[in-house]
Tab-separated table of C-alpha atoms in Angstrom:
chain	number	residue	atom	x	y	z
X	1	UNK	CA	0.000	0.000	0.000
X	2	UNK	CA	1.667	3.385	-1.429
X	3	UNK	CA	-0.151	5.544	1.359
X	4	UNK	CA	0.514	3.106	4.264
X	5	UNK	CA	0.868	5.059	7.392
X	6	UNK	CA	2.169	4.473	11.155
X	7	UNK	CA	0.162	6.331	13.381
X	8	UNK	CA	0.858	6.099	17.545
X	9	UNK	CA	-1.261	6.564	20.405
X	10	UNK	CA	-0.395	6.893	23.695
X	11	UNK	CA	-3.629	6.107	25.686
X	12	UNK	CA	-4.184	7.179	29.784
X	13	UNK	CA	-7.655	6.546	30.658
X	14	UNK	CA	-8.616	3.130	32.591
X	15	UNK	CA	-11.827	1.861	30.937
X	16	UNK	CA	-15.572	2.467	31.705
X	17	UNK	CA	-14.384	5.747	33.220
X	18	UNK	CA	-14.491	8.700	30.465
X	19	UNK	CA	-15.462	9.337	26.598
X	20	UNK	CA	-12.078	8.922	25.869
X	21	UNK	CA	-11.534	5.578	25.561
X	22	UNK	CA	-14.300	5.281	23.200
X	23	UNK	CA	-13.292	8.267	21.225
X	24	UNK	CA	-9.286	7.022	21.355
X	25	UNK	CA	-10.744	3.335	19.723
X	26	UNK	CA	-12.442	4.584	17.365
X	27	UNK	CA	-9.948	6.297	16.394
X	28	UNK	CA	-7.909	3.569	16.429
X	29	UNK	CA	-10.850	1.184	14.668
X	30	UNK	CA	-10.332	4.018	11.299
X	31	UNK	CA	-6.509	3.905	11.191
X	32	UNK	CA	-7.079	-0.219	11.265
X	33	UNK	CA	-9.866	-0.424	8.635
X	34	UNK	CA	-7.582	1.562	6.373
X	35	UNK	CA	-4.875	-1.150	7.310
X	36	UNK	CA	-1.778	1.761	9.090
X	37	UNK	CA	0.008	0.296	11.007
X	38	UNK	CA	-0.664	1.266	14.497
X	39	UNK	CA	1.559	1.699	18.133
X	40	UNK	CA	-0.526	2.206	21.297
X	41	UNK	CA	1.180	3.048	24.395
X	42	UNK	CA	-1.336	1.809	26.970
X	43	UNK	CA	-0.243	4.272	30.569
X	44	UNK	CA	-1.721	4.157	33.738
X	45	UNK	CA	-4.770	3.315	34.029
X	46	UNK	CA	-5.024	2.234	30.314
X	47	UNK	CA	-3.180	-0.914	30.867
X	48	UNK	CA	-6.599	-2.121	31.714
X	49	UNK	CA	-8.193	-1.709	28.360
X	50	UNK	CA	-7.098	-5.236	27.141
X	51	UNK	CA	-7.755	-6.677	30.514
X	52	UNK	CA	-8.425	-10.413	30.058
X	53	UNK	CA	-10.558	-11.000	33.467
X	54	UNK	CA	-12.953	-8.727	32.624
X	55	UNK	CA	-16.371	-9.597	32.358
X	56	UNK	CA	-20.209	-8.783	31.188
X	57	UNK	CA	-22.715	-8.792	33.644
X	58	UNK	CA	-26.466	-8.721	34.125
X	59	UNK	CA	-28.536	-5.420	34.396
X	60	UNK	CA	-31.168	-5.431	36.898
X	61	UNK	CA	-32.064	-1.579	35.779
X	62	UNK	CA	-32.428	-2.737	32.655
X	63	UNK	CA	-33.963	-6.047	33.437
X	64	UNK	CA	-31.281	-8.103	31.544
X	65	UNK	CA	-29.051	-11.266	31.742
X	66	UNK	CA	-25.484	-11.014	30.833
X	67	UNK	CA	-25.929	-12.649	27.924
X	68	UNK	CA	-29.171	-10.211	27.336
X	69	UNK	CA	-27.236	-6.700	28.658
X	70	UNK	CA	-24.039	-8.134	26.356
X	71	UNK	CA	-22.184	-4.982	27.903
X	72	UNK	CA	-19.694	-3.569	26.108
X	73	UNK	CA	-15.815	-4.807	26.783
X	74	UNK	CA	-12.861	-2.536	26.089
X	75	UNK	CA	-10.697	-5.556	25.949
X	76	UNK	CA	-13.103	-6.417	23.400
X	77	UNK	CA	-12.916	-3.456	21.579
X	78	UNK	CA	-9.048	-4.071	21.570
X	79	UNK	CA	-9.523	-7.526	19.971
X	80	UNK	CA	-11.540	-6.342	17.709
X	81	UNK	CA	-9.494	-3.159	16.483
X	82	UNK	CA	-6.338	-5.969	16.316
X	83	UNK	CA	-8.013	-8.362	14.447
X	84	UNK	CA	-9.490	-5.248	11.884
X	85	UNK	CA	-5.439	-3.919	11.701
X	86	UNK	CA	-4.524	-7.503	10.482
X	87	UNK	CA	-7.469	-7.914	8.050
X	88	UNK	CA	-6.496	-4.670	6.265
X	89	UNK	CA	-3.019	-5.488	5.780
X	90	UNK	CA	-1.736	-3.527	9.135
X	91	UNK	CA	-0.719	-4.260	12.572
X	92	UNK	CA	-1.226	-3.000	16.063
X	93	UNK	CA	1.050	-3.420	18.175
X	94	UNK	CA	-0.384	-2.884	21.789
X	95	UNK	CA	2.399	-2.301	24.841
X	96	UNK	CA	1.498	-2.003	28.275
X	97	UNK	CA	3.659	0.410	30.427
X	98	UNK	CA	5.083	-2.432	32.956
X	99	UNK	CA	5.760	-0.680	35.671
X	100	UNK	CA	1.462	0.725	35.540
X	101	UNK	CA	0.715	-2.765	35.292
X	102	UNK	CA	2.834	-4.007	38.184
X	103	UNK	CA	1.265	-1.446	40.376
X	104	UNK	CA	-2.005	-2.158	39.184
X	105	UNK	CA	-1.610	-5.896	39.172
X	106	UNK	CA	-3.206	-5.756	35.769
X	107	UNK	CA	-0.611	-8.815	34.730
X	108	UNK	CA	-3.173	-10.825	32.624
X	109	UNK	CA	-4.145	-9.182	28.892
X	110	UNK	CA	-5.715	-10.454	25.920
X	111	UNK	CA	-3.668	-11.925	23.347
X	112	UNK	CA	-1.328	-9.507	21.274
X	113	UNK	CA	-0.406	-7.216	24.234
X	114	UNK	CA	2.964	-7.083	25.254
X	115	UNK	CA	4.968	-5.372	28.258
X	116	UNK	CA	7.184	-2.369	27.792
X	117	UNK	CA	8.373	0.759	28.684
X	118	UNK	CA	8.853	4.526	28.218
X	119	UNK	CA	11.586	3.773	25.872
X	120	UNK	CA	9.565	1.842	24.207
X	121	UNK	CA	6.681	4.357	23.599
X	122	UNK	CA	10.012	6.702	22.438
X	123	UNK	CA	11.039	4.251	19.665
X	124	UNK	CA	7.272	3.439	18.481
X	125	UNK	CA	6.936	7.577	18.161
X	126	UNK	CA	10.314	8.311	16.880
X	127	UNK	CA	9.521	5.796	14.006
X	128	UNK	CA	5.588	6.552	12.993
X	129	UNK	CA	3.800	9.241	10.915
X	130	UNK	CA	2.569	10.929	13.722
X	131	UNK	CA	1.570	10.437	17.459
X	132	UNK	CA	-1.310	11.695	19.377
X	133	UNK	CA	-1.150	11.689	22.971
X	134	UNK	CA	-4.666	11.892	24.816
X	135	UNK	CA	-3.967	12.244	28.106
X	136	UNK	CA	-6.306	11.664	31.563
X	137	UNK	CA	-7.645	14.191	33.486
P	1	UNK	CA	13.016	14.204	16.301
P	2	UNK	CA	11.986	17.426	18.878
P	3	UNK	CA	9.291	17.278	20.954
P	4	UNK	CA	7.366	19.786	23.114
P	5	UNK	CA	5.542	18.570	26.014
P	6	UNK	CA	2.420	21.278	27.199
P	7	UNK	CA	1.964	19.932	30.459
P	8	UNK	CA	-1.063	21.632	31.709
P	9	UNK	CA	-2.721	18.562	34.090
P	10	UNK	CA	-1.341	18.946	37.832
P	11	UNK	CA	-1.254	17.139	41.106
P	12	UNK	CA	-3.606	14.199	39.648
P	13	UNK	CA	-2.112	10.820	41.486
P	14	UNK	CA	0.993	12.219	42.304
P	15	UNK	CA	0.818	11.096	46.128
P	16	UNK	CA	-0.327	7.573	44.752
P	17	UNK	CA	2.541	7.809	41.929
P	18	UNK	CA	5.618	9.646	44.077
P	19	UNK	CA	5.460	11.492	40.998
P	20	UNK	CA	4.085	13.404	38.230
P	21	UNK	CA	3.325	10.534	35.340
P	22	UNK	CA	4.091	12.698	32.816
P	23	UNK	CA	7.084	14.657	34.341
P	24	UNK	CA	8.023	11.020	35.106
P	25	UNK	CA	7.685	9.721	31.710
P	26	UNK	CA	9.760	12.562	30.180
P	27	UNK	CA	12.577	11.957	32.970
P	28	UNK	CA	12.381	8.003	31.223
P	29	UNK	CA	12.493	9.324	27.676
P	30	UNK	CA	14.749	11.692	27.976
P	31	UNK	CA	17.564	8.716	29.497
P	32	UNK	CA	16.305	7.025	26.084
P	33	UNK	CA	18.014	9.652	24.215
P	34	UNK	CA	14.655	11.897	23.631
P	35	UNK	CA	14.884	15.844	22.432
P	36	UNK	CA	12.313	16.730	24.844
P	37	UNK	CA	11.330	20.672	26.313
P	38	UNK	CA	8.242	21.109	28.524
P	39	UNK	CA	6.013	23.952	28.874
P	40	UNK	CA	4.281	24.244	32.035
P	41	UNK	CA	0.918	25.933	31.447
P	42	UNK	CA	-2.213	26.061	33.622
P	43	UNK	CA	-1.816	24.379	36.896
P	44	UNK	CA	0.832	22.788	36.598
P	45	UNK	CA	2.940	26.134	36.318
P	46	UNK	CA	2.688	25.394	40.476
P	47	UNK	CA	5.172	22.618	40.108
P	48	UNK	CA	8.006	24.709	39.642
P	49	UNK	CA	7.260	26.575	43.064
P	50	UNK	CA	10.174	26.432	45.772
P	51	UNK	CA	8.348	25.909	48.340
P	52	UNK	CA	5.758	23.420	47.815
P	53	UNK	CA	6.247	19.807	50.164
P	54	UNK	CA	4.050	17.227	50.749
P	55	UNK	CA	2.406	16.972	54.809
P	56	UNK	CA	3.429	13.551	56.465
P	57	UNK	CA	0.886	11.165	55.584
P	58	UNK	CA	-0.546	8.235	57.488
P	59	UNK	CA	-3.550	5.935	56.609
P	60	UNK	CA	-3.940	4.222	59.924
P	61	UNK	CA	-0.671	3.597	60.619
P	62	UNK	CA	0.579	3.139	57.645
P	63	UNK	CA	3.328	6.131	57.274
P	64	UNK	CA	3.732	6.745	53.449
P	65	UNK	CA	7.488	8.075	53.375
P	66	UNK	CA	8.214	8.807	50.316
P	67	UNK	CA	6.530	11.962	48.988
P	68	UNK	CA	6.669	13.199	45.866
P	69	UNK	CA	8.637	16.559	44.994
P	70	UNK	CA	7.774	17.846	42.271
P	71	UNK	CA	9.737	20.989	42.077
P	72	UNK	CA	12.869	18.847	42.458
P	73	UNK	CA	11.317	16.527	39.636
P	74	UNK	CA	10.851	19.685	37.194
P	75	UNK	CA	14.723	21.012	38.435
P	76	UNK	CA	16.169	17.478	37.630
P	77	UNK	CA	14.449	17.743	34.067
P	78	UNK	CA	16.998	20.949	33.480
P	79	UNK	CA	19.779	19.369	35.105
P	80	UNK	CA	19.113	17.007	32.461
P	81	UNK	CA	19.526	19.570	29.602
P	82	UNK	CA	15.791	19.877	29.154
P	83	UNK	CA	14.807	23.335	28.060
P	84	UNK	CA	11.833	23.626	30.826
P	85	UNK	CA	9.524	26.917	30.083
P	86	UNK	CA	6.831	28.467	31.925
P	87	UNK	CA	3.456	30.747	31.040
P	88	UNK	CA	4.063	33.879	32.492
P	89	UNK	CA	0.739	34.838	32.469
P	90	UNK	CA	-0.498	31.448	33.871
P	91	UNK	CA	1.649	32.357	36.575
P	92	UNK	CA	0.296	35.652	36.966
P	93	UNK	CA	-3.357	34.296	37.330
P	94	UNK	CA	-2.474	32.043	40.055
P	95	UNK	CA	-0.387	35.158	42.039
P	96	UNK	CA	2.690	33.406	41.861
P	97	UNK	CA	5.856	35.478	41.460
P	98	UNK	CA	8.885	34.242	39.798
P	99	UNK	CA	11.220	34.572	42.735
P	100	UNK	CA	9.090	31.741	44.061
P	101	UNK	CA	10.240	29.330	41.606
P	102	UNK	CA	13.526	27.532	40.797
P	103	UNK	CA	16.261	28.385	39.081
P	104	UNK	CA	16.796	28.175	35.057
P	105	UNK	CA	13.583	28.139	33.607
P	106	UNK	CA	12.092	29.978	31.016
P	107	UNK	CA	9.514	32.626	30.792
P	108	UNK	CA	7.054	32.635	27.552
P	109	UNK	CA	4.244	34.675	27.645
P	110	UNK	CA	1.195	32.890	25.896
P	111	UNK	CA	1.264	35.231	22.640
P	112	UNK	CA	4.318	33.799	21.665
P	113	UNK	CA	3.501	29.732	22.437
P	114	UNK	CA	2.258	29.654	18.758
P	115	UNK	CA	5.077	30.593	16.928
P	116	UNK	CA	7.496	29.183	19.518
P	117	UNK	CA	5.631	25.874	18.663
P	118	UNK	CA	7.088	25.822	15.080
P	119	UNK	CA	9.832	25.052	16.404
P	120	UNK	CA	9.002	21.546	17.325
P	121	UNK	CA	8.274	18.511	15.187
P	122	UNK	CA	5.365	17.353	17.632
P	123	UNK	CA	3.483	19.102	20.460
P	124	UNK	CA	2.267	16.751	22.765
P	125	UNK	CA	-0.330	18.255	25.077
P	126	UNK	CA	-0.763	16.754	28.080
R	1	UNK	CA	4.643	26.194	8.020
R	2	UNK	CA	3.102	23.625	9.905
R	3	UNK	CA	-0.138	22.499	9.711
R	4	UNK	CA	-2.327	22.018	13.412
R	5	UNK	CA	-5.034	19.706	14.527
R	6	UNK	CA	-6.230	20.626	17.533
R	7	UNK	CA	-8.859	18.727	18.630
R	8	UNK	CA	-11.024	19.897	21.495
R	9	UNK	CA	-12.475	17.188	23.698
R	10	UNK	CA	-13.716	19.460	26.642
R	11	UNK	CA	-16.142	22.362	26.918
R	12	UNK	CA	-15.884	25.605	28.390
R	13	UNK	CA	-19.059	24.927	30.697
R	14	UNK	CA	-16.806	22.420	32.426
R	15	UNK	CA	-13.598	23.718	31.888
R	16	UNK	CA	-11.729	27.221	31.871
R	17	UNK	CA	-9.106	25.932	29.935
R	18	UNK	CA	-10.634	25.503	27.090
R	19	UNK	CA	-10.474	29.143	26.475
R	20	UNK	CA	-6.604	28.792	26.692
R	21	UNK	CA	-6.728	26.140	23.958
R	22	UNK	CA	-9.333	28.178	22.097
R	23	UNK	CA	-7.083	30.986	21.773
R	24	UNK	CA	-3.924	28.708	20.430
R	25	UNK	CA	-5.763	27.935	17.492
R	26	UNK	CA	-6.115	31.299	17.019
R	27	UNK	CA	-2.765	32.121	17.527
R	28	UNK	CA	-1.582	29.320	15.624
R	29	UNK	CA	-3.556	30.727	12.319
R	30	UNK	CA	-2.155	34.204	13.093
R	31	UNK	CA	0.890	32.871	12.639
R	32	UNK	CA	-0.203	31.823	9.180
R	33	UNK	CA	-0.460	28.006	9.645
R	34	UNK	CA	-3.096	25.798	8.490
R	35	UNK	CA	-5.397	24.814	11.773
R	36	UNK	CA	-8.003	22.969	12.094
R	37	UNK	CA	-10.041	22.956	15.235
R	38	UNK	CA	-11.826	19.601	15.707
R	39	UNK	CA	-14.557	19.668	18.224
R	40	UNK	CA	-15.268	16.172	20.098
R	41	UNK	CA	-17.366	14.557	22.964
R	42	UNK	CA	-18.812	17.205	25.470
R	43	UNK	CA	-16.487	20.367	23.068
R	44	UNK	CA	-19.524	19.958	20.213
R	45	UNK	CA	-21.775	21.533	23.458
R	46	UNK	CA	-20.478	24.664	22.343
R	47	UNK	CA	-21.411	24.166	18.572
R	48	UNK	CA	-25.231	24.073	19.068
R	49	UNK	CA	-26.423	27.572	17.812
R	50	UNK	CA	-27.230	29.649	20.538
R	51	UNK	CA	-24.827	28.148	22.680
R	52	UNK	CA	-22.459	31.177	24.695
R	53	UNK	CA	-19.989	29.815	26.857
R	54	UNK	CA	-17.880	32.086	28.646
R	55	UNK	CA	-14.453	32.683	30.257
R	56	UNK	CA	-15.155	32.609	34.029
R	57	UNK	CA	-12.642	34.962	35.102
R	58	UNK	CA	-13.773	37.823	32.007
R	59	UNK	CA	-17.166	36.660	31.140
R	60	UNK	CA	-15.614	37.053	27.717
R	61	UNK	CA	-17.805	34.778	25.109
R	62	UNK	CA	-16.197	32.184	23.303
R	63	UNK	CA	-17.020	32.494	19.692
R	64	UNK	CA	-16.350	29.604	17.641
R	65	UNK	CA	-17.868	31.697	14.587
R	66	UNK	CA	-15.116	34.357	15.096
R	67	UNK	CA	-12.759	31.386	14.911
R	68	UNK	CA	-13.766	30.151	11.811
R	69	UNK	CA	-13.811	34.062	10.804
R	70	UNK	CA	-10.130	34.059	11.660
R	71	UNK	CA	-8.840	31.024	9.850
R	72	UNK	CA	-9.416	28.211	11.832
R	73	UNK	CA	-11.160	25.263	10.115
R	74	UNK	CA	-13.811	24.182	12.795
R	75	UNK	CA	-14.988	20.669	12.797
R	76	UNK	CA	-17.155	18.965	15.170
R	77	UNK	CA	-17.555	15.043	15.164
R	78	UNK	CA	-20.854	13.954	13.842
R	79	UNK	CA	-20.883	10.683	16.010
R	80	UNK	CA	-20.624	13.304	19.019
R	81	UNK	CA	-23.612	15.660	17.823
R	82	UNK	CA	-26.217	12.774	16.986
R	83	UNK	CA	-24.993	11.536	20.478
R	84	UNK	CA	-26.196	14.663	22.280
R	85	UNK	CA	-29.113	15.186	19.452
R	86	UNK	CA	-27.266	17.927	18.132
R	87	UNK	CA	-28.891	19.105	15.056
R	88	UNK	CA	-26.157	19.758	12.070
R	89	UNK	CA	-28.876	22.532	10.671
R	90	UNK	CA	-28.635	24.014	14.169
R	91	UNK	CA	-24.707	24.605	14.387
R	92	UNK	CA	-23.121	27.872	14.926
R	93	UNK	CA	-22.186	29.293	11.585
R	94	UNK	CA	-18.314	28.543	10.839
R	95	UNK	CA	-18.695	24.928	12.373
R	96	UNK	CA	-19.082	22.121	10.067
R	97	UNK	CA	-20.387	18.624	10.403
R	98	UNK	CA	-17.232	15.802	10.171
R	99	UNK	CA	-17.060	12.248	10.753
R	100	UNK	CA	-13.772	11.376	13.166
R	101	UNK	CA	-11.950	10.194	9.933
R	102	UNK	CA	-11.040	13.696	9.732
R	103	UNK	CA	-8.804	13.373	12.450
R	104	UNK	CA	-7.042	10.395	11.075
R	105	UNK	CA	-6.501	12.065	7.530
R	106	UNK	CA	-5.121	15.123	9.051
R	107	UNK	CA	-3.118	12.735	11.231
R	108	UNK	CA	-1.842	11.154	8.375
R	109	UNK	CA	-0.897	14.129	6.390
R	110	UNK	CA	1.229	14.713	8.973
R	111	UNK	CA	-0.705	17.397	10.900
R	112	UNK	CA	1.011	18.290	14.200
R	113	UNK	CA	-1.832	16.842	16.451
R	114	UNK	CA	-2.767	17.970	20.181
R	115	UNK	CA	-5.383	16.481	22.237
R	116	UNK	CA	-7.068	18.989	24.926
């Protein structure tokens, strides 16, 4: 692809917590349908995004099941938006600041989701098209 | 590849961190070989005040020792190299006067962040 | 000279500084660069016509018109205004109606990009 691009995020929100998220994946979701090659830099409370324990629920506001409510799951959403990447011809490549997932004891991620560290974000933004940072508040 | 780091977020988890995340992150790059400057804007302006220190804390009795300090954090960062600016009038707002703040920073007033920003192959606004 | 995306994630109901980041963009075209102001989330509050935020500590009004007056391509996400039941025949003049693809092509053409 002639107008392949690397694009890198550095993400800072945990999930369920702010528009952010949702806004940083789909941003995410666009660059993978159109098959760039993406870096996320999951910090903080991001490391949690591609969580692998967690889980839907029932609703009892909304008078669901689980399976019924089928509530939304960033880590999901991350599977998803990987999967997309590699069906278009790109790649994500998800890291997880180690040192936020230690403290966190966020150890266990989906599939595809590796550890690293600030030098690592340096080296996946050095080497892309661009970077967006979208920071927590 | 230069970066400039608008840090404009302030004291958000920094007793829980011993840190500022970003300040810390930058400290990280920066020993990765990183071209990094930071402008303080908004609150975070505060972080380059002298005389800021963290109370002793205690949840039960559970002494928590090691408190951040952030204008040491921000001082290290120029020790470093790293060309660490200020909003005067950010400052000015917030009635701090720059004999309150340490040494070898650098004033900007906001009229000239835009052009000042050319400078700079990525902002990154944090 | 560069060319800015700034996209705009807050609004000035909430937050003071979005005045701050308001007034960048400005700046930033001043300067003569090519900016584009994208408005996201809770920021396309202040696109509804009608709207008037205001700085809190000069009750001056924040006028995304007079932005687009002064060279600053405003966008605002259309995901964001259908969300909030945002009318795109009810936005300020100036603003226009963009899907967040926008972000990702300026991204891509190698738009310096900040996130507020």
């Amino acid at each position: 692809m002639a107008d392949k691009k690397t694009l890198t995020f550095l993400l800072m929100d945990a999930p369920f917590e702010n528009a952010r998220t949702t806004t940083a994946l789909r941003l995410i979701d666009i660059a993978a349908r159109r098959g760039y090659d993406i870096n996320v830099f999951a910090y903080e409370g991001a490391v949690y995004l591609p969580l692998a324990a967690q889980a839907k629920h029932a609703n009892a506001v909304h008078g669901t099941d689980a399976a019924e409510e089928d509530h939304p799951l960033p880590r999901e959403w991350v599977e998803a938006v990987m999967q997309e990447a590699a069906r278009n011809g790109g790649k994500l490549d998800w890291v997880n600041c180690g040192l936020c997932v230690d403290e966190r004891g966020a150890t266990e991620s989906v599939a595809g989701v590796r550890r690293g560290s600030p030098a690592d974000f340096w080296k996946m933004a050095s080497t892309s098209d661009n970077v967006l940072v979208i920071p927590t508040r | 590849m230069k970066v400039l780091n608008i840090i404009e977020i302030a004291y958000r988890a920094t007793l829980e961190e011993q840190d500022d995340p970003v300040v810390w992150i930058i400290h990280a790059m920066k020993g990765a070989g990183a071209d990094h400057s930071v402008l303080l804007s908004g609150n975070a302006v505060n972080y380059a005040v002298t005389a800021q220190g963290v109370p002793p804390l205690m949840f039960g009795d559970r002494a928590q020792k090691h408190a951040p300090r952030l204008a040491e954090q921000v001082a290290g960062l120029v020790a470093k190299g790293v060309d660490v600016m200020v909003v005067r009038e950010c400052l000015t707002e917030r009635g701090i006067r720059e004999e309150e703040l340490i040494g070898g920073l650098t004033m900007v007033k906001q009229a000239a962040v835009p052009k000042m920003m050319g400078g700079f192959d990525q902002v990154w606004h944090w | 000279m560069a060319d800015y995306l700034l996209i705009e994630s807050r609004d000035p109901f909430e937050s003071a500084e979005v005045g701050g980041f308001l007034d960048l963009a400005e700046g930033l075209a001043k300067e003569g660069s090519g900016v584009t102001l994208f408005l996201v989330q809770n920021a396309v509050m202040t696109a509804r016509h009608g709207a008037r935020p205001t700085v809190p500590h000069n009750g001056r009004v924040l006028s995304l018109a007079a932005l687009a007056t002064n060279g600053v391509r405003v966008l605002a996400d259309s995901f964001s205004l259908q969300e909030r039941g945002i009318s795109p025949n009810r936005l300020i003049a100036g603003v226009t109606v963009a899907p967040l693809s926008a972000v990702v092509d300026q991204m891509a053409a190698g738009c310096k990009a900040l996130w507020h």
